[in-house]
C-alpha cells in the first residue's frame, strides 16, 4: 500500500546534457598462487594511476566517465572507491564479458555527441581531450581520432580517408612527426618493430601520411587503444560478439565503423597518452599530477561540431572505391 505521493514527482532539478563520454573497461582477477598471476600483479596500481590521470585531465563539466568492471576481484573495490565520486556511471558485471562486448553495450546507448573508448592501462597527459576534439573541428567528416600519432597502419580500415582527399591533393607523405613522439608510444608498447611494416622496406618513422587542411595537419589513421568517436557511429549496430575474446574483434565492432560509414580516421601529431602496460616504468612513475589542469577543454570547444549531414550511400561507396584504388597504387609505389 502506498501512503502519500512520491516526493520525486515534484523534483524539477535541471539535467544538463554533456558533450563527451569516456568508457573505460577493466578486468583484474583475484591473484592466485598458480597461473599467470605475475601478469596481473600490478594492474591495480596501474588502474589507479590511469583513473587519476584521466580525471585530472578532463573537464567534468563537459565530460562523463563510464567505468566498467568486467568481473574483477573484490580487492579492486578500494581503488575504484577512491575515484567513484568523479565517475558518472559504474557498471559491474558478474562474469567477464570480454572487452568488446562490454564496451559496445555501453557505446550503443551513449547520448553524448562524442565517445572515447580507452584501455585501463593508459596514462593521460594534459590537453589530450582538447586536442582530440579539435580535429573534429579542423577537418570535415571526421569519425574517429586517437590522441597519439598513429602512422604505423594508415591503410587499416581507412579507405574513406584516402578517397576524395587523395584527388584533392590533401594527402601528403613525408616527415611530419617528431621522433620523440613516436618513441614515447613505442616505449610503452615494448614493440620496437611496430614502426617497420612490409618486410622491412618501409619505416613509418622516416615518412608517414598526413592530412592537410590549410595550416592544419593531422596524422592519417587511428586505433582502438584510445579512440574518440562520433557516438552516432555506434547507433543502428546490432551484431554481437559470440565469444569473450577473438582476434580482430576490435576491428569488426569498433575500428571499421568510421570507414564503413564514410568518415575519416585521424590522430594527433603530438603524443598525449602513454601505454603503461602491466608494469610501471620510469615514465609512469614520474607522472606529474601538478600539470594536469593545463589545456583543459571548455564547453565552447564543442560548439557547431555536429552540423555535418550524414553521407549518402552513393557518396560513401564512391569515396571508398577511390580510396581503395589509391591505397593499392600507393602500396605498389612504396614497394
PDB file of C-alpha atoms in Angstrom, residues 68-328:
ATOM      1  CA  UNK A  68      33.109  -0.959 -16.471  1.00  0.00           C
ATOM      2  CA  UNK A  69      34.245  -3.598 -14.001  1.00  0.00           C
ATOM      3  CA  UNK A  70      34.418  -6.807 -16.017  1.00  0.00           C
ATOM      4  CA  UNK A  71      34.025  -9.249 -13.095  1.00  0.00           C
ATOM      5  CA  UNK A  72      37.209  -8.222 -11.330  1.00  0.00           C
ATOM      6  CA  UNK A  73      38.306  -9.285  -7.863  1.00  0.00           C
ATOM      7  CA  UNK A  74      36.656  -7.592  -4.875  1.00  0.00           C
ATOM      8  CA  UNK A  75      40.104  -6.427  -3.805  1.00  0.00           C
ATOM      9  CA  UNK A  76      39.887  -3.779  -6.511  1.00  0.00           C
ATOM     10  CA  UNK A  77      36.933  -2.057  -4.821  1.00  0.00           C
ATOM     11  CA  UNK A  78      39.144   0.144  -2.657  1.00  0.00           C
ATOM     12  CA  UNK A  79      40.817   1.577  -5.761  1.00  0.00           C
ATOM     13  CA  UNK A  80      37.529   2.317  -7.521  1.00  0.00           C
ATOM     14  CA  UNK A  81      36.105   3.894  -4.356  1.00  0.00           C
ATOM     15  CA  UNK A  82      38.892   6.499  -4.431  1.00  0.00           C
ATOM     16  CA  UNK A  83      37.576   7.792  -7.753  1.00  0.00           C
ATOM     17  CA  UNK A  84      33.894   6.895  -7.761  1.00  0.00           C
ATOM     18  CA  UNK A  85      32.689  10.416  -6.912  1.00  0.00           C
ATOM     19  CA  UNK A  86      34.009  11.554 -10.294  1.00  0.00           C
ATOM     20  CA  UNK A  87      32.507   8.615 -12.208  1.00  0.00           C
ATOM     21  CA  UNK A  88      29.062   9.182 -13.694  1.00  0.00           C
ATOM     22  CA  UNK A  89      28.263   5.517 -14.266  1.00  0.00           C
ATOM     23  CA  UNK A  90      29.857   2.440 -12.699  1.00  0.00           C
ATOM     24  CA  UNK A  91      28.946  -0.889 -14.304  1.00  0.00           C
ATOM     25  CA  UNK A  92      29.763  -4.183 -12.583  1.00  0.00           C
ATOM     26  CA  UNK A  93      29.488  -7.472 -14.450  1.00  0.00           C
ATOM     27  CA  UNK A  94      29.208 -10.755 -12.562  1.00  0.00           C
ATOM     28  CA  UNK A  95      31.105 -12.560 -15.315  1.00  0.00           C
ATOM     29  CA  UNK A  96      33.814 -11.456 -17.704  1.00  0.00           C
ATOM     30  CA  UNK A  97      32.039 -10.384 -20.893  1.00  0.00           C
ATOM     31  CA  UNK A  98      35.218  -9.540 -22.766  1.00  0.00           C
ATOM     32  CA  UNK A  99      36.340  -6.018 -23.587  1.00  0.00           C
ATOM     33  CA  UNK A 100      34.469  -5.586 -26.869  1.00  0.00           C
ATOM     34  CA  UNK A 101      31.153  -6.942 -25.621  1.00  0.00           C
ATOM     35  CA  UNK A 102      31.241  -4.753 -22.513  1.00  0.00           C
ATOM     36  CA  UNK A 103      32.247  -1.647 -24.475  1.00  0.00           C
ATOM     37  CA  UNK A 104      29.706  -1.853 -27.287  1.00  0.00           C
ATOM     38  CA  UNK A 105      26.864  -2.468 -24.825  1.00  0.00           C
ATOM     39  CA  UNK A 106      27.603   0.992 -23.436  1.00  0.00           C
ATOM     40  CA  UNK A 107      28.672   2.670 -26.676  1.00  0.00           C
ATOM     41  CA  UNK A 108      25.380   1.925 -28.425  1.00  0.00           C
ATOM     42  CA  UNK A 109      23.461   3.695 -25.649  1.00  0.00           C
ATOM     43  CA  UNK A 110      25.578   6.854 -25.388  1.00  0.00           C
ATOM     44  CA  UNK A 111      23.625  10.094 -25.916  1.00  0.00           C
ATOM     45  CA  UNK A 112      26.618  12.451 -25.711  1.00  0.00           C
ATOM     46  CA  UNK A 113      27.864  13.575 -29.128  1.00  0.00           C
ATOM     47  CA  UNK A 114      31.354  12.173 -28.642  1.00  0.00           C
ATOM     48  CA  UNK A 115      32.548   8.916 -27.132  1.00  0.00           C
ATOM     49  CA  UNK A 116      36.061   7.941 -26.108  1.00  0.00           C
ATOM     50  CA  UNK A 117      36.891   4.277 -25.608  1.00  0.00           C
ATOM     51  CA  UNK A 118      40.068   3.619 -23.660  1.00  0.00           C
ATOM     52  CA  UNK A 119      42.011   0.766 -22.148  1.00  0.00           C
ATOM     53  CA  UNK A 120      42.637   0.882 -18.404  1.00  0.00           C
ATOM     54  CA  UNK A 121      46.443   0.924 -18.625  1.00  0.00           C
ATOM     55  CA  UNK A 122      46.740   4.382 -20.159  1.00  0.00           C
ATOM     56  CA  UNK A 123      48.452   7.444 -18.724  1.00  0.00           C
ATOM     57  CA  UNK A 124      46.736  10.623 -19.915  1.00  0.00           C
ATOM     58  CA  UNK A 125      48.593  13.896 -20.424  1.00  0.00           C
ATOM     59  CA  UNK A 126      47.131  17.414 -20.191  1.00  0.00           C
ATOM     60  CA  UNK A 127      45.452  18.608 -23.369  1.00  0.00           C
ATOM     61  CA  UNK A 128      44.527  15.203 -24.789  1.00  0.00           C
ATOM     62  CA  UNK A 129      40.777  15.856 -24.715  1.00  0.00           C
ATOM     63  CA  UNK A 130      41.082  19.324 -26.227  1.00  0.00           C
ATOM     64  CA  UNK A 131      43.453  18.135 -28.961  1.00  0.00           C
ATOM     65  CA  UNK A 132      41.221  15.199 -29.874  1.00  0.00           C
ATOM     66  CA  UNK A 133      38.038  17.253 -30.174  1.00  0.00           C
ATOM     67  CA  UNK A 134      39.913  19.944 -32.155  1.00  0.00           C
ATOM     68  CA  UNK A 135      40.447  17.528 -35.048  1.00  0.00           C
ATOM     69  CA  UNK A 136      36.684  17.122 -35.437  1.00  0.00           C
ATOM     70  CA  UNK A 137      36.529  20.873 -35.968  1.00  0.00           C
ATOM     71  CA  UNK A 138      39.614  21.290 -38.145  1.00  0.00           C
ATOM     72  CA  UNK A 139      38.721  18.592 -40.694  1.00  0.00           C
ATOM     73  CA  UNK A 140      35.500  17.591 -42.439  1.00  0.00           C
ATOM     74  CA  UNK A 141      33.778  14.245 -41.929  1.00  0.00           C
ATOM     75  CA  UNK A 142      35.982  13.090 -39.046  1.00  0.00           C
ATOM     76  CA  UNK A 143      34.605   9.988 -37.364  1.00  0.00           C
ATOM     77  CA  UNK A 144      37.481   8.723 -35.193  1.00  0.00           C
ATOM     78  CA  UNK A 145      40.511  10.334 -33.538  1.00  0.00           C
ATOM     79  CA  UNK A 146      43.381   8.995 -31.431  1.00  0.00           C
ATOM     80  CA  UNK A 147      45.343  11.312 -29.091  1.00  0.00           C
ATOM     81  CA  UNK A 148      48.716   9.997 -30.210  1.00  0.00           C
ATOM     82  CA  UNK A 149      50.270   9.742 -33.705  1.00  0.00           C
ATOM     83  CA  UNK A 150      49.337   6.506 -35.417  1.00  0.00           C
ATOM     84  CA  UNK A 151      51.434   6.406 -38.606  1.00  0.00           C
ATOM     85  CA  UNK A 152      52.055   2.655 -38.411  1.00  0.00           C
ATOM     86  CA  UNK A 153      48.897   1.479 -40.182  1.00  0.00           C
ATOM     87  CA  UNK A 154      47.453   4.331 -42.238  1.00  0.00           C
ATOM     88  CA  UNK A 155      45.594   1.886 -44.504  1.00  0.00           C
ATOM     89  CA  UNK A 156      43.921  -0.019 -41.640  1.00  0.00           C
ATOM     90  CA  UNK A 157      40.124   0.086 -42.382  1.00  0.00           C
ATOM     91  CA  UNK A 158      40.663   3.600 -43.684  1.00  0.00           C
ATOM     92  CA  UNK A 159      39.617   3.815 -47.347  1.00  0.00           C
ATOM     93  CA  UNK A 160      37.287   6.761 -46.687  1.00  0.00           C
ATOM     94  CA  UNK A 161      40.158   8.955 -45.502  1.00  0.00           C
ATOM     95  CA  UNK A 162      42.146   8.441 -48.690  1.00  0.00           C
ATOM     96  CA  UNK A 163      39.180   8.702 -51.091  1.00  0.00           C
ATOM     97  CA  UNK A 164      38.475  12.199 -52.362  1.00  0.00           C
ATOM     98  CA  UNK A 165      41.206  13.650 -50.151  1.00  0.00           C
ATOM     99  CA  UNK A 166      43.772  11.972 -52.403  1.00  0.00           C
ATOM    100  CA  UNK A 167      42.204  13.502 -55.530  1.00  0.00           C
ATOM    101  CA  UNK A 168      42.199  16.934 -53.916  1.00  0.00           C
ATOM    102  CA  UNK A 169      45.876  16.652 -53.004  1.00  0.00           C
ATOM    103  CA  UNK A 170      45.189  16.856 -49.279  1.00  0.00           C
ATOM    104  CA  UNK A 171      47.111  13.658 -48.501  1.00  0.00           C
ATOM    105  CA  UNK A 172      50.826  14.293 -48.019  1.00  0.00           C
ATOM    106  CA  UNK A 173      53.681  11.825 -47.500  1.00  0.00           C
ATOM    107  CA  UNK A 174      56.796  12.926 -45.640  1.00  0.00           C
ATOM    108  CA  UNK A 175      58.408  13.518 -42.270  1.00  0.00           C
ATOM    109  CA  UNK A 176      55.987  15.403 -40.022  1.00  0.00           C
ATOM    110  CA  UNK A 177      56.059  13.587 -36.646  1.00  0.00           C
ATOM    111  CA  UNK A 178      58.977  14.206 -34.323  1.00  0.00           C
ATOM    112  CA  UNK A 179      60.874  11.086 -33.286  1.00  0.00           C
ATOM    113  CA  UNK A 180      60.281  11.784 -29.594  1.00  0.00           C
ATOM    114  CA  UNK A 181      56.518  11.486 -30.120  1.00  0.00           C
ATOM    115  CA  UNK A 182      56.876   8.096 -31.802  1.00  0.00           C
ATOM    116  CA  UNK A 183      59.442   6.905 -29.252  1.00  0.00           C
ATOM    117  CA  UNK A 184      57.101   7.544 -26.331  1.00  0.00           C
ATOM    118  CA  UNK A 185      54.374   5.283 -27.669  1.00  0.00           C
ATOM    119  CA  UNK A 186      56.815   2.608 -28.849  1.00  0.00           C
ATOM    120  CA  UNK A 187      58.411   2.513 -25.397  1.00  0.00           C
ATOM    121  CA  UNK A 188      55.081   1.825 -23.724  1.00  0.00           C
ATOM    122  CA  UNK A 189      54.109  -0.972 -26.122  1.00  0.00           C
ATOM    123  CA  UNK A 190      57.526  -2.654 -25.869  1.00  0.00           C
ATOM    124  CA  UNK A 191      57.224  -3.297 -29.612  1.00  0.00           C
ATOM    125  CA  UNK A 192      60.230  -1.555 -31.188  1.00  0.00           C
ATOM    126  CA  UNK A 193      59.465  -3.041 -34.604  1.00  0.00           C
ATOM    127  CA  UNK A 194      55.925  -1.658 -34.730  1.00  0.00           C
ATOM    128  CA  UNK A 195      57.090   1.145 -36.998  1.00  0.00           C
ATOM    129  CA  UNK A 196      58.560  -1.268 -39.555  1.00  0.00           C
ATOM    130  CA  UNK A 197      56.000  -2.737 -41.941  1.00  0.00           C
ATOM    131  CA  UNK A 198      56.169  -4.557 -45.264  1.00  0.00           C
ATOM    132  CA  UNK A 199      59.140  -6.892 -44.682  1.00  0.00           C
ATOM    133  CA  UNK A 200      61.389  -4.053 -43.638  1.00  0.00           C
ATOM    134  CA  UNK A 201      61.116  -1.971 -46.789  1.00  0.00           C
ATOM    135  CA  UNK A 202      59.066   0.714 -45.082  1.00  0.00           C
ATOM    136  CA  UNK A 203      59.781   2.627 -41.890  1.00  0.00           C
ATOM    137  CA  UNK A 204      56.918   4.823 -40.675  1.00  0.00           C
ATOM    138  CA  UNK A 205      59.353   6.857 -38.571  1.00  0.00           C
ATOM    139  CA  UNK A 206      61.018   8.289 -41.669  1.00  0.00           C
ATOM    140  CA  UNK A 207      57.878   9.076 -43.648  1.00  0.00           C
ATOM    141  CA  UNK A 208      54.184   8.929 -42.916  1.00  0.00           C
ATOM    142  CA  UNK A 209      50.836  10.016 -44.342  1.00  0.00           C
ATOM    143  CA  UNK A 210      49.190  13.158 -43.066  1.00  0.00           C
ATOM    144  CA  UNK A 211      46.027  15.012 -43.996  1.00  0.00           C
ATOM    145  CA  UNK A 212      46.398  18.753 -44.534  1.00  0.00           C
ATOM    146  CA  UNK A 213      43.678  21.380 -44.415  1.00  0.00           C
ATOM    147  CA  UNK A 214      45.228  24.803 -44.961  1.00  0.00           C
ATOM    148  CA  UNK A 215      47.539  25.199 -41.948  1.00  0.00           C
ATOM    149  CA  UNK A 216      46.029  22.262 -40.034  1.00  0.00           C
ATOM    150  CA  UNK A 217      47.804  18.899 -40.071  1.00  0.00           C
ATOM    151  CA  UNK A 218      46.764  15.514 -38.680  1.00  0.00           C
ATOM    152  CA  UNK A 219      48.189  12.017 -38.986  1.00  0.00           C
ATOM    153  CA  UNK A 220      46.188   9.599 -41.130  1.00  0.00           C
ATOM    154  CA  UNK A 221      44.828   6.666 -39.107  1.00  0.00           C
ATOM    155  CA  UNK A 222      43.551   5.925 -35.605  1.00  0.00           C
ATOM    156  CA  UNK A 223      43.335   2.911 -33.300  1.00  0.00           C
ATOM    157  CA  UNK A 224      41.188   1.492 -30.506  1.00  0.00           C
ATOM    158  CA  UNK A 225      43.761   1.673 -27.659  1.00  0.00           C
ATOM    159  CA  UNK A 226      42.408   5.172 -27.086  1.00  0.00           C
ATOM    160  CA  UNK A 227      39.925   6.480 -29.621  1.00  0.00           C
ATOM    161  CA  UNK A 228      37.348   9.275 -29.668  1.00  0.00           C
ATOM    162  CA  UNK A 229      34.362   8.708 -31.960  1.00  0.00           C
ATOM    163  CA  UNK A 230      31.183  10.372 -33.067  1.00  0.00           C
ATOM    164  CA  UNK A 231      28.805   8.385 -30.903  1.00  0.00           C
ATOM    165  CA  UNK A 232      26.285   8.107 -33.750  1.00  0.00           C
ATOM    166  CA  UNK A 233      28.648   5.639 -35.429  1.00  0.00           C
ATOM    167  CA  UNK A 234      27.530   3.015 -32.919  1.00  0.00           C
ATOM    168  CA  UNK A 235      23.811   3.507 -33.425  1.00  0.00           C
ATOM    169  CA  UNK A 236      21.835   1.036 -35.513  1.00  0.00           C
ATOM    170  CA  UNK A 237      24.519  -1.581 -34.919  1.00  0.00           C
ATOM    171  CA  UNK A 238      23.170  -4.916 -33.702  1.00  0.00           C
ATOM    172  CA  UNK A 239      25.767  -7.587 -34.426  1.00  0.00           C
ATOM    173  CA  UNK A 240      27.107  -9.211 -31.306  1.00  0.00           C
ATOM    174  CA  UNK A 241      30.368 -10.946 -30.225  1.00  0.00           C
ATOM    175  CA  UNK A 242      29.883 -14.695 -29.871  1.00  0.00           C
ATOM    176  CA  UNK A 243      32.896 -15.364 -27.628  1.00  0.00           C
ATOM    177  CA  UNK A 244      34.678 -13.441 -24.872  1.00  0.00           C
ATOM    178  CA  UNK A 245      37.812 -12.808 -26.928  1.00  0.00           C
ATOM    179  CA  UNK A 246      38.753 -13.217 -30.551  1.00  0.00           C
ATOM    180  CA  UNK A 247      41.460 -11.610 -32.657  1.00  0.00           C
ATOM    181  CA  UNK A 248      40.204  -8.724 -34.816  1.00  0.00           C
ATOM    182  CA  UNK A 249      37.098  -8.182 -32.661  1.00  0.00           C
ATOM    183  CA  UNK A 250      38.019  -4.505 -32.231  1.00  0.00           C
ATOM    184  CA  UNK A 251      38.329  -4.192 -35.995  1.00  0.00           C
ATOM    185  CA  UNK A 252      34.924  -5.772 -36.594  1.00  0.00           C
ATOM    186  CA  UNK A 253      32.946  -3.949 -33.906  1.00  0.00           C
ATOM    187  CA  UNK A 254      34.827  -0.661 -33.362  1.00  0.00           C
ATOM    188  CA  UNK A 255      37.615   0.265 -35.775  1.00  0.00           C
ATOM    189  CA  UNK A 256      35.709  -0.315 -39.020  1.00  0.00           C
ATOM    190  CA  UNK A 257      32.658   1.831 -38.212  1.00  0.00           C
ATOM    191  CA  UNK A 258      34.005   5.238 -39.228  1.00  0.00           C
ATOM    192  CA  UNK A 259      35.374   3.977 -42.529  1.00  0.00           C
ATOM    193  CA  UNK A 260      32.291   1.910 -43.362  1.00  0.00           C
ATOM    194  CA  UNK A 261      30.006   4.901 -42.764  1.00  0.00           C
ATOM    195  CA  UNK A 262      32.066   7.332 -44.826  1.00  0.00           C
ATOM    196  CA  UNK A 263      34.010   9.126 -42.092  1.00  0.00           C
ATOM    197  CA  UNK A 264      37.751   9.643 -41.839  1.00  0.00           C
ATOM    198  CA  UNK A 265      40.176   8.492 -39.142  1.00  0.00           C
ATOM    199  CA  UNK A 266      42.939  10.744 -37.818  1.00  0.00           C
ATOM    200  CA  UNK A 267      45.382  11.075 -34.953  1.00  0.00           C
ATOM    201  CA  UNK A 268      47.288  13.934 -33.375  1.00  0.00           C
ATOM    202  CA  UNK A 269      50.851  14.918 -34.245  1.00  0.00           C
ATOM    203  CA  UNK A 270      51.768  15.017 -30.560  1.00  0.00           C
ATOM    204  CA  UNK A 271      51.582  12.105 -28.117  1.00  0.00           C
ATOM    205  CA  UNK A 272      49.049  12.825 -25.370  1.00  0.00           C
ATOM    206  CA  UNK A 273      48.909   9.351 -23.797  1.00  0.00           C
ATOM    207  CA  UNK A 274      51.339   6.716 -22.620  1.00  0.00           C
ATOM    208  CA  UNK A 275      50.649   2.989 -22.791  1.00  0.00           C
ATOM    209  CA  UNK A 276      51.721   1.727 -19.364  1.00  0.00           C
ATOM    210  CA  UNK A 277      51.093  -1.965 -19.978  1.00  0.00           C
ATOM    211  CA  UNK A 278      51.227  -4.223 -16.933  1.00  0.00           C
ATOM    212  CA  UNK A 279      54.462  -2.921 -15.403  1.00  0.00           C
ATOM    213  CA  UNK A 280      55.200   0.543 -14.024  1.00  0.00           C
ATOM    214  CA  UNK A 281      58.290   2.090 -15.604  1.00  0.00           C
ATOM    215  CA  UNK A 282      60.157   5.382 -15.293  1.00  0.00           C
ATOM    216  CA  UNK A 283      57.614   7.249 -17.436  1.00  0.00           C
ATOM    217  CA  UNK A 284      54.565   6.190 -15.439  1.00  0.00           C
ATOM    218  CA  UNK A 285      56.310   6.563 -12.087  1.00  0.00           C
ATOM    219  CA  UNK A 286      57.272  10.159 -12.910  1.00  0.00           C
ATOM    220  CA  UNK A 287      53.815  11.331 -13.954  1.00  0.00           C
ATOM    221  CA  UNK A 288      53.346  14.864 -12.617  1.00  0.00           C
ATOM    222  CA  UNK A 289      49.828  15.495 -11.380  1.00  0.00           C
ATOM    223  CA  UNK A 290      50.634  19.170 -10.846  1.00  0.00           C
ATOM    224  CA  UNK A 291      50.358  19.986 -14.572  1.00  0.00           C
ATOM    225  CA  UNK A 292      47.009  18.298 -15.096  1.00  0.00           C
ATOM    226  CA  UNK A 293      44.843  21.412 -15.422  1.00  0.00           C
ATOM    227  CA  UNK A 294      46.839  22.710 -18.375  1.00  0.00           C
ATOM    228  CA  UNK A 295      44.950  22.898 -21.690  1.00  0.00           C
ATOM    229  CA  UNK A 296      41.606  21.844 -20.201  1.00  0.00           C
ATOM    230  CA  UNK A 297      38.761  21.666 -22.712  1.00  0.00           C
ATOM    231  CA  UNK A 298      35.874  24.133 -22.384  1.00  0.00           C
ATOM    232  CA  UNK A 299      32.215  23.835 -23.310  1.00  0.00           C
ATOM    233  CA  UNK A 300      32.686  26.263 -26.213  1.00  0.00           C
ATOM    234  CA  UNK A 301      35.063  23.833 -27.918  1.00  0.00           C
ATOM    235  CA  UNK A 302      32.095  21.556 -28.635  1.00  0.00           C
ATOM    236  CA  UNK A 303      30.040  24.222 -30.400  1.00  0.00           C
ATOM    237  CA  UNK A 304      28.959  23.546 -34.000  1.00  0.00           C
ATOM    238  CA  UNK A 305      30.724  20.191 -34.210  1.00  0.00           C
ATOM    239  CA  UNK A 306      27.685  18.206 -35.292  1.00  0.00           C
ATOM    240  CA  UNK A 307      26.299  20.259 -38.168  1.00  0.00           C
ATOM    241  CA  UNK A 308      27.539  17.879 -40.866  1.00  0.00           C
ATOM    242  CA  UNK A 309      24.947  15.917 -42.781  1.00  0.00           C
ATOM    243  CA  UNK A 310      25.267  12.140 -42.987  1.00  0.00           C
ATOM    244  CA  UNK A 311      26.894  10.741 -46.101  1.00  0.00           C
ATOM    245  CA  UNK A 312      24.671   9.251 -48.780  1.00  0.00           C
ATOM    246  CA  UNK A 313      25.194   5.588 -49.650  1.00  0.00           C
ATOM    247  CA  UNK A 314      26.423   6.546 -53.112  1.00  0.00           C
ATOM    248  CA  UNK A 315      28.968   9.101 -51.833  1.00  0.00           C
ATOM    249  CA  UNK A 316      30.264   6.586 -49.280  1.00  0.00           C
ATOM    250  CA  UNK A 317      30.690   3.893 -51.934  1.00  0.00           C
ATOM    251  CA  UNK A 318      32.353   6.238 -54.422  1.00  0.00           C
ATOM    252  CA  UNK A 319      34.737   7.638 -51.828  1.00  0.00           C
ATOM    253  CA  UNK A 320      35.757   4.192 -50.595  1.00  0.00           C
ATOM    254  CA  UNK A 321      36.303   2.868 -54.110  1.00  0.00           C
ATOM    255  CA  UNK A 322      38.588   5.827 -54.878  1.00  0.00           C
ATOM    256  CA  UNK A 323      40.369   5.260 -51.565  1.00  0.00           C
ATOM    257  CA  UNK A 324      40.813   1.551 -52.286  1.00  0.00           C
ATOM    258  CA  UNK A 325      42.356   2.242 -55.707  1.00  0.00           C
ATOM    259  CA  UNK A 326      44.608   4.953 -54.287  1.00  0.00           C
ATOM    260  CA  UNK A 327      45.869   2.674 -51.489  1.00  0.00           C
ATOM    261  CA  UNK A 328      46.645  -0.125 -53.969  1.00  0.00           C
TER     262      UNK A 328
END
